[in-house]
CSV table of N, CA and C in Angstrom, one decimal:
chain,number,residue,atom,x,y,z
J,1,MET,N,-114.5,11.5,112.3
J,1,MET,CA,-112.9,11.1,113.1
J,1,MET,C,-112.7,11.8,111.5
J,2,PHE,N,-113.5,11.9,109.7
J,2,PHE,CA,-112.8,12.3,109.3
J,2,PHE,C,-112.2,14.0,109.0
J,3,SER,N,-113.8,14.2,109.5
J,3,SER,CA,-113.0,16.3,110.1
J,3,SER,C,-112.1,16.4,111.1
J,4,SER,N,-112.1,15.5,111.4
J,4,SER,CA,-111.2,15.5,112.7
J,4,SER,C,-109.1,15.2,112.4
J,5,LEU,N,-109.4,14.5,111.6
J,5,LEU,CA,-108.0,14.3,111.2
J,5,LEU,C,-108.0,14.3,109.7
J,6,LYS,N,-108.8,16.0,109.7
J,6,LYS,CA,-109.1,17.4,108.3
J,6,LYS,C,-108.1,18.0,109.1
J,7,ILE,N,-108.7,18.7,110.0
J,7,ILE,CA,-108.2,19.2,111.4
J,7,ILE,C,-106.8,18.6,111.5
J,8,ILE,N,-106.4,17.6,111.7
J,8,ILE,CA,-105.1,17.5,112.1
J,8,ILE,C,-103.6,18.1,110.5
J,9,GLY,N,-104.8,17.4,110.3
J,9,GLY,CA,-103.6,17.3,108.6
J,9,GLY,C,-103.4,19.1,108.4
J,10,ALA,N,-104.4,20.2,108.7
J,10,ALA,CA,-103.6,21.5,108.3
J,10,ALA,C,-103.0,21.6,108.8
J,11,VAL,N,-103.3,21.6,110.7
J,11,VAL,CA,-102.1,22.1,112.0
J,11,VAL,C,-101.0,21.7,111.3
J,12,LEU,N,-101.1,19.9,110.8
J,12,LEU,CA,-99.7,19.8,110.7
J,12,LEU,C,-99.1,20.3,110.1
J,13,LEU,N,-99.6,20.2,109.0
J,13,LEU,CA,-99.2,21.6,107.6
J,13,LEU,C,-99.0,22.5,107.3
J,14,LEU,N,-99.7,23.5,109.1
J,14,LEU,CA,-98.7,24.5,108.8
J,14,LEU,C,-97.2,24.5,109.8
J,15,ALA,N,-97.5,23.6,110.5
J,15,ALA,CA,-97.1,23.2,111.4
J,15,ALA,C,-94.8,23.3,111.0
J,16,GLY,N,-95.6,21.9,110.5
J,16,GLY,CA,-94.4,22.0,108.4
J,16,GLY,C,-94.1,23.1,108.3
J,17,PHE,N,-94.7,24.2,107.8
J,17,PHE,CA,-93.9,25.2,107.3
J,17,PHE,C,-93.9,26.1,107.7
J,18,VAL,N,-93.8,26.1,109.2
J,18,VAL,CA,-93.5,27.0,109.7
J,18,VAL,C,-92.0,26.3,110.2
J,19,LEU,N,-92.1,25.2,110.5
J,19,LEU,CA,-90.3,24.8,110.9
J,19,LEU,C,-89.7,25.3,109.8
J,20,THR,N,-90.3,24.5,108.8
J,20,THR,CA,-89.7,24.6,107.5
J,20,THR,C,-88.9,25.8,107.4
J,21,TYR,N,-89.0,27.0,107.5
J,21,TYR,CA,-89.0,28.6,107.3
J,21,TYR,C,-88.3,29.1,108.8
J,22,LYS,N,-88.3,27.9,109.8
J,22,LYS,CA,-87.7,28.7,111.0
J,22,LYS,C,-87.2,27.6,111.6
J,23,PRO,N,-86.3,26.4,111.4
J,23,PRO,CA,-85.8,25.3,112.2
J,23,PRO,C,-85.8,25.0,113.2
J,24,ASN,N,-84.8,26.2,113.7
J,24,ASN,CA,-84.7,26.2,115.0
J,24,ASN,C,-86.0,26.6,116.5
J,25,LEU,N,-86.8,26.7,115.7
J,25,LEU,CA,-88.0,27.8,116.6
J,25,LEU,C,-88.5,26.7,117.8
J,26,ILE,N,-88.0,25.4,117.1
J,26,ILE,CA,-88.5,25.3,119.2
J,26,ILE,C,-87.5,23.9,119.5
J,27,SER,N,-86.7,23.7,118.2
J,27,SER,CA,-84.8,23.5,119.3
J,27,SER,C,-84.2,24.2,119.6
J,28,LYS,N,-83.0,24.9,120.3
J,28,LYS,CA,-82.4,24.7,120.5
J,28,LYS,C,-80.8,25.2,120.1
J,29,PHE,N,-80.5,24.1,118.7
J,29,PHE,CA,-79.5,24.0,118.5
J,29,PHE,C,-79.2,24.8,118.0
J,30,PRO,N,-78.1,25.4,117.6
J,30,PRO,CA,-77.2,26.5,116.1
J,30,PRO,C,-77.3,26.3,114.7
J,31,LEU,N,-78.0,26.9,114.0
J,31,LEU,CA,-78.4,26.4,112.7
J,31,LEU,C,-77.0,26.1,111.8
J,32,PRO,N,-76.9,25.4,110.9
J,32,PRO,CA,-75.6,25.5,110.8
J,32,PRO,C,-75.2,27.0,110.0
J,33,GLU,N,-73.8,27.7,109.7
J,33,GLU,CA,-73.9,28.2,108.7
J,33,GLU,C,-73.5,27.9,106.9
J,34,ASN,N,-73.0,26.5,106.9
J,34,ASN,CA,-73.0,26.6,105.9
J,34,ASN,C,-74.6,26.4,105.0
J,35,ALA,N,-75.3,26.9,103.9
J,35,ALA,CA,-76.4,26.9,103.1
J,35,ALA,C,-76.9,25.3,102.8
J,36,TYR,N,-76.0,25.0,102.4
J,36,TYR,CA,-75.9,23.6,102.1
J,36,TYR,C,-76.7,22.7,103.0
J,37,GLN,N,-75.9,22.3,104.3
J,37,GLN,CA,-76.4,22.3,105.4
J,37,GLN,C,-77.4,22.3,105.9
J,38,MET,N,-77.8,23.5,106.3
J,38,MET,CA,-79.1,24.9,107.2
J,38,MET,C,-80.4,24.0,105.0
J,39,ILE,N,-80.3,23.5,104.2
J,39,ILE,CA,-81.6,23.1,103.6
J,39,ILE,C,-81.5,21.5,104.0
J,40,GLU,N,-81.1,20.5,104.3
J,40,GLU,CA,-81.2,20.1,105.1
J,40,GLU,C,-81.4,19.5,106.1
J,41,VAL,N,-81.1,20.4,107.1
J,41,VAL,CA,-81.6,20.8,108.6
J,41,VAL,C,-83.9,20.9,107.5
J,42,ARG,N,-83.9,21.9,106.8
J,42,ARG,CA,-85.4,22.4,106.6
J,42,ARG,C,-86.4,20.6,106.3
J,43,VAL,N,-85.1,19.9,105.1
J,43,VAL,CA,-85.7,18.4,104.9
J,43,VAL,C,-87.3,18.0,106.3
J,44,LYS,N,-86.1,17.8,106.9
J,44,LYS,CA,-86.6,17.4,107.9
J,44,LYS,C,-87.3,17.1,108.0
J,45,TRP,N,-88.1,18.5,108.6
J,45,TRP,CA,-89.6,19.3,108.9
J,45,TRP,C,-90.7,19.1,107.5
J,46,GLY,N,-90.2,18.5,106.0
J,46,GLY,CA,-90.8,18.5,104.8
J,46,GLY,C,-91.8,17.0,106.3
J,47,PHE,N,-91.6,15.9,106.3
J,47,PHE,CA,-91.8,15.6,107.1
J,47,PHE,C,-93.6,15.0,107.8
J,48,LEU,N,-93.8,16.4,108.1
J,48,LEU,CA,-94.9,17.7,108.8
J,48,LEU,C,-95.1,17.5,108.0
J,49,ILE,N,-95.2,18.2,106.8
J,49,ILE,CA,-95.6,18.7,105.6
J,49,ILE,C,-96.7,17.5,105.2
J,50,GLY,N,-95.5,16.3,104.8
J,50,GLY,CA,-96.2,15.2,103.6
J,50,GLY,C,-97.2,14.3,104.8
J,51,LEU,N,-97.0,14.2,106.1
J,51,LEU,CA,-98.0,14.1,106.7
J,51,LEU,C,-99.3,15.3,106.8
J,52,GLY,N,-98.8,15.6,107.3
J,52,GLY,CA,-100.5,17.5,107.2
J,52,GLY,C,-101.4,16.7,105.3
J,53,ILE,N,-100.9,17.6,105.0
J,53,ILE,CA,-101.0,16.9,103.7
J,53,ILE,C,-102.3,15.7,103.4
J,54,MET,N,-101.2,14.1,103.7
J,54,MET,CA,-102.2,12.9,103.6
J,54,MET,C,-103.3,13.3,104.3
J,55,LEU,N,-103.0,13.5,105.2
J,55,LEU,CA,-104.2,13.5,106.4
J,55,LEU,C,-105.6,14.6,106.3
J,56,ILE,N,-105.1,15.5,105.2
J,56,ILE,CA,-106.3,16.2,104.0
J,56,ILE,C,-106.9,15.2,103.0
J,57,PHE,N,-106.3,14.7,102.6
J,57,PHE,CA,-106.3,15.1,100.6
J,57,PHE,C,-106.8,13.2,101.3
J,58,TYR,N,-106.1,11.9,102.0
J,58,TYR,CA,-106.4,10.5,101.8
J,58,TYR,C,-106.9,9.8,102.6
J,59,ASN,N,-108.3,9.1,102.1
J,59,ASN,CA,-109.4,9.0,102.5
J,59,ASN,C,-109.9,7.5,102.7
J,60,GLN,N,-109.1,6.6,102.3
J,60,GLN,CA,-108.1,5.6,101.5
J,60,GLN,C,-108.3,4.4,102.8
J,61,TRP,N,-108.5,4.7,104.1
J,61,TRP,CA,-108.0,4.0,105.2
J,61,TRP,C,-108.2,3.1,105.8
J,62,SER,N,-109.0,1.8,104.4
J,62,SER,CA,-109.4,0.6,105.2
J,62,SER,C,-108.0,-0.9,104.1
J,63,ASP,N,-107.9,0.0,103.3
J,63,ASP,CA,-106.7,-1.0,101.9
J,63,ASP,C,-105.6,-0.6,102.6
J,64,TRP,N,-104.7,-2.1,103.2
J,64,TRP,CA,-103.3,-1.1,103.6
J,64,TRP,C,-101.9,-1.2,102.3
J,65,LYS,N,-102.6,-1.8,101.4
J,65,LYS,CA,-101.7,-1.6,100.9
J,65,LYS,C,-101.9,-0.1,99.7
J,66,LEU,N,-102.9,0.6,99.6
J,66,LEU,CA,-103.1,1.5,99.4
J,66,LEU,C,-102.9,2.8,100.5
J,67,THR,N,-102.8,2.5,101.0
J,67,THR,CA,-102.0,3.0,102.7
J,67,THR,C,-101.0,3.1,102.7
J,68,VAL,N,-100.1,1.9,102.6
J,68,VAL,CA,-98.8,2.4,102.8
J,68,VAL,C,-98.0,3.6,101.6
J,69,CYS,N,-98.2,3.5,100.4
J,69,CYS,CA,-98.3,3.8,99.3
J,69,CYS,C,-98.1,5.9,99.4
J,70,ALA,N,-99.8,4.8,100.2
J,70,ALA,CA,-100.2,7.0,100.3
J,70,ALA,C,-99.3,7.3,101.3
J,71,VAL,N,-99.5,6.8,102.3
J,71,VAL,CA,-97.6,7.0,103.1
J,71,VAL,C,-96.4,7.3,102.3
J,72,LEU,N,-95.7,6.6,102.0
J,72,LEU,CA,-94.8,6.8,101.3
J,72,LEU,C,-94.9,7.6,100.7
J,73,PHE,N,-95.4,8.1,99.3
J,73,PHE,CA,-95.7,9.1,98.2
J,73,PHE,C,-96.2,10.3,98.8
J,74,PHE,N,-96.6,10.5,99.5
J,74,PHE,CA,-97.0,11.4,101.1
J,74,PHE,C,-95.8,12.2,101.1
J,75,LEU,N,-95.6,12.3,102.0
J,75,LEU,CA,-93.6,11.9,102.8
J,75,LEU,C,-93.1,12.7,101.7
J,76,THR,N,-92.3,11.4,100.1
J,76,THR,CA,-91.9,12.2,99.9
J,76,THR,C,-92.1,13.6,99.4
J,77,LEU,N,-93.9,13.5,99.5
J,77,LEU,CA,-93.7,15.1,98.3
J,77,LEU,C,-93.1,16.0,99.5
J,78,GLY,N,-93.7,16.0,101.2
J,78,GLY,CA,-93.3,16.7,101.7
J,78,GLY,C,-91.9,16.5,101.8
J,79,ILE,N,-91.6,15.7,102.1
J,79,ILE,CA,-89.3,16.5,101.6
J,79,ILE,C,-88.9,17.2,100.4
J,80,VAL,N,-90.2,16.8,99.2
J,80,VAL,CA,-90.4,17.8,97.8
J,80,VAL,C,-90.0,19.2,98.3
J,81,ILE,N,-91.0,19.3,98.9
J,81,ILE,CA,-91.9,20.6,98.2
J,81,ILE,C,-91.4,21.4,99.7
J,82,ALA,N,-90.0,20.7,101.1
J,82,ALA,CA,-89.4,21.4,102.1
J,82,ALA,C,-88.2,21.4,100.7
J,83,ARG,N,-88.0,20.7,100.3
J,83,ARG,CA,-86.2,20.8,99.3
J,83,ARG,C,-86.5,22.6,98.8
J,84,LEU,N,-87.9,22.2,98.1
J,84,LEU,CA,-87.8,23.4,96.9
J,84,LEU,C,-87.6,25.2,97.7
J,85,PHE,N,-88.4,24.3,98.5
J,85,PHE,CA,-88.3,25.9,99.7
J,85,PHE,C,-87.2,26.2,100.8
J,86,GLY,N,-86.0,25.0,100.6
J,86,GLY,CA,-85.1,25.3,101.2
J,86,GLY,C,-84.0,26.0,100.1
J,87,PHE,N,-84.3,25.5,97.9
J,87,PHE,CA,-84.2,26.4,97.5
J,87,PHE,C,-84.3,27.8,97.9
J,88,VAL,N,-85.4,28.3,97.6
J,88,VAL,CA,-85.9,29.3,97.2
J,88,VAL,C,-85.1,30.7,98.5
J,89,LEU,N,-84.7,29.7,100.0
J,89,LEU,CA,-84.5,30.6,101.0
J,89,LEU,C,-83.1,30.6,101.2
J,90,ASP,N,-82.8,29.1,100.6
J,90,ASP,CA,-81.0,29.2,101.3
J,90,ASP,C,-80.4,29.6,100.4
J,91,GLY,N,-80.3,29.3,98.5
J,91,GLY,CA,-79.5,29.3,97.6
J,91,GLY,C,-80.1,28.2,96.3
J,92,PHE,N,-79.3,28.1,95.6
J,92,PHE,CA,-79.3,26.5,94.8
J,92,PHE,C,-78.3,26.0,94.3
J,93,PHE,N,-77.9,24.2,94.9
J,93,PHE,CA,-76.6,23.6,94.5
J,93,PHE,C,-76.9,22.9,93.9
J,94,SER,N,-76.1,22.5,93.3
J,94,SER,CA,-76.3,20.5,92.6
J,94,SER,C,-76.1,19.6,93.3
J,95,LYS,N,-75.8,19.7,94.2
J,95,LYS,CA,-75.8,19.0,94.5
J,95,LYS,C,-77.1,18.5,95.1
J,96,GLN,N,-77.6,19.5,95.5
J,96,GLN,CA,-79.2,19.2,96.2
J,96,GLN,C,-80.0,19.5,95.7
J,97,VAL,N,-80.0,19.2,94.3
J,97,VAL,CA,-80.9,19.2,92.6
J,97,VAL,C,-80.7,17.8,93.2
J,98,ILE,N,-79.2,17.3,92.8
J,98,ILE,CA,-80.0,15.5,92.8
J,98,ILE,C,-80.2,15.2,93.7
J,99,TRP,N,-79.8,15.4,95.0
J,99,TRP,CA,-80.7,15.0,95.8
J,99,TRP,C,-82.6,14.8,95.9
J,100,LEU,N,-83.0,16.5,94.8
J,100,LEU,CA,-84.2,16.4,94.3
J,100,LEU,C,-85.0,15.6,93.8
J,101,THR,N,-84.0,15.3,91.8
J,101,THR,CA,-84.2,14.2,90.8
J,101,THR,C,-84.5,12.6,91.6
J,102,ILE,N,-83.4,12.2,93.3
J,102,ILE,CA,-84.2,11.5,92.6
J,102,ILE,C,-85.2,11.9,94.2
J,103,GLU,N,-84.7,12.6,94.9
J,103,GLU,CA,-86.1,12.2,95.5
J,103,GLU,C,-87.8,11.9,94.8
J,104,ILE,N,-87.5,12.7,93.0
J,104,ILE,CA,-89.4,13.1,92.9
J,104,ILE,C,-88.8,11.7,91.6
J,105,VAL,N,-87.7,11.3,91.4
J,105,VAL,CA,-87.7,9.6,91.2
J,105,VAL,C,-88.7,9.0,91.9
J,106,VAL,N,-88.1,8.8,92.7
J,106,VAL,CA,-89.0,7.3,93.5
J,106,VAL,C,-90.7,8.5,94.2
J,107,LEU,N,-90.9,10.0,94.2
J,107,LEU,CA,-92.1,9.8,94.5
J,107,LEU,C,-93.0,9.1,93.4
J,108,ILE,N,-92.5,9.0,92.0
J,108,ILE,CA,-92.8,8.7,90.7
J,108,ILE,C,-93.4,7.3,90.7
J,109,ILE,N,-92.1,6.9,91.5
J,109,ILE,CA,-92.1,4.5,91.0
J,109,ILE,C,-93.1,5.5,92.4
J,110,VAL,N,-93.3,5.3,94.1
J,110,VAL,CA,-94.0,5.8,94.6
J,110,VAL,C,-95.7,5.8,94.1
J,111,GLY,N,-95.8,6.7,93.4
J,111,GLY,CA,-97.3,6.7,92.6
J,111,GLY,C,-97.6,6.0,91.3
J,112,ILE,N,-96.6,4.7,90.6
J,112,ILE,CA,-97.5,4.1,90.7
J,112,ILE,C,-97.7,2.9,90.9
J,113,LEU,N,-96.8,2.3,91.9
J,113,LEU,CA,-97.2,1.5,92.7
J,113,LEU,C,-98.7,1.4,93.8
J,114,TYR,N,-98.9,2.6,93.9
J,114,TYR,CA,-99.8,3.1,94.1
J,114,TYR,C,-101.2,2.9,93.1
J,115,SER,N,-101.1,3.5,91.4
J,115,SER,CA,-102.3,3.4,91.1
J,115,SER,C,-102.6,1.6,91.1
J,116,TYR,N,-100.8,1.0,90.7
J,116,TYR,CA,-101.2,-0.9,90.3
J,116,TYR,C,-101.8,-1.2,92.3
J,117,ALA,N,-101.4,-0.7,93.2
J,117,ALA,CA,-102.3,-1.4,94.1
J,117,ALA,C,-103.5,-1.3,93.9
J,118,ASP,N,-103.6,-0.1,93.5
J,118,ASP,CA,-105.8,0.7,93.6
J,118,ASP,C,-106.3,-0.9,93.4
J,119,ASN,N,-105.6,-1.2,92.0
J,119,ASN,CA,-106.3,-2.7,91.1
J,119,ASN,C,-107.0,-3.4,92.0
């Protein structure tokens, strides 16, 4: 079962990166011309990245507290990765840096909660 989860995770991770690079691949909606909005479109595909990373690396499925903290941690990590990917492709905006800072703070808080849930 765990090997199939890792395969599914790898597929989700790859799909997340592809859709972050080209967000209109599966939808026919026009992409925004504003670079700030383009980063926001890319960020929503970060959930696939985070879910893929979680399925690849997480293996303590029996404890629900750890699993909830891991889901929050990895989804936030995927969003951070997608936002950084958007910085590289679309440019650097101060308002996006504020969002990135908030997401990193949430990532740290959830990581601390994960370490306490392990006890």
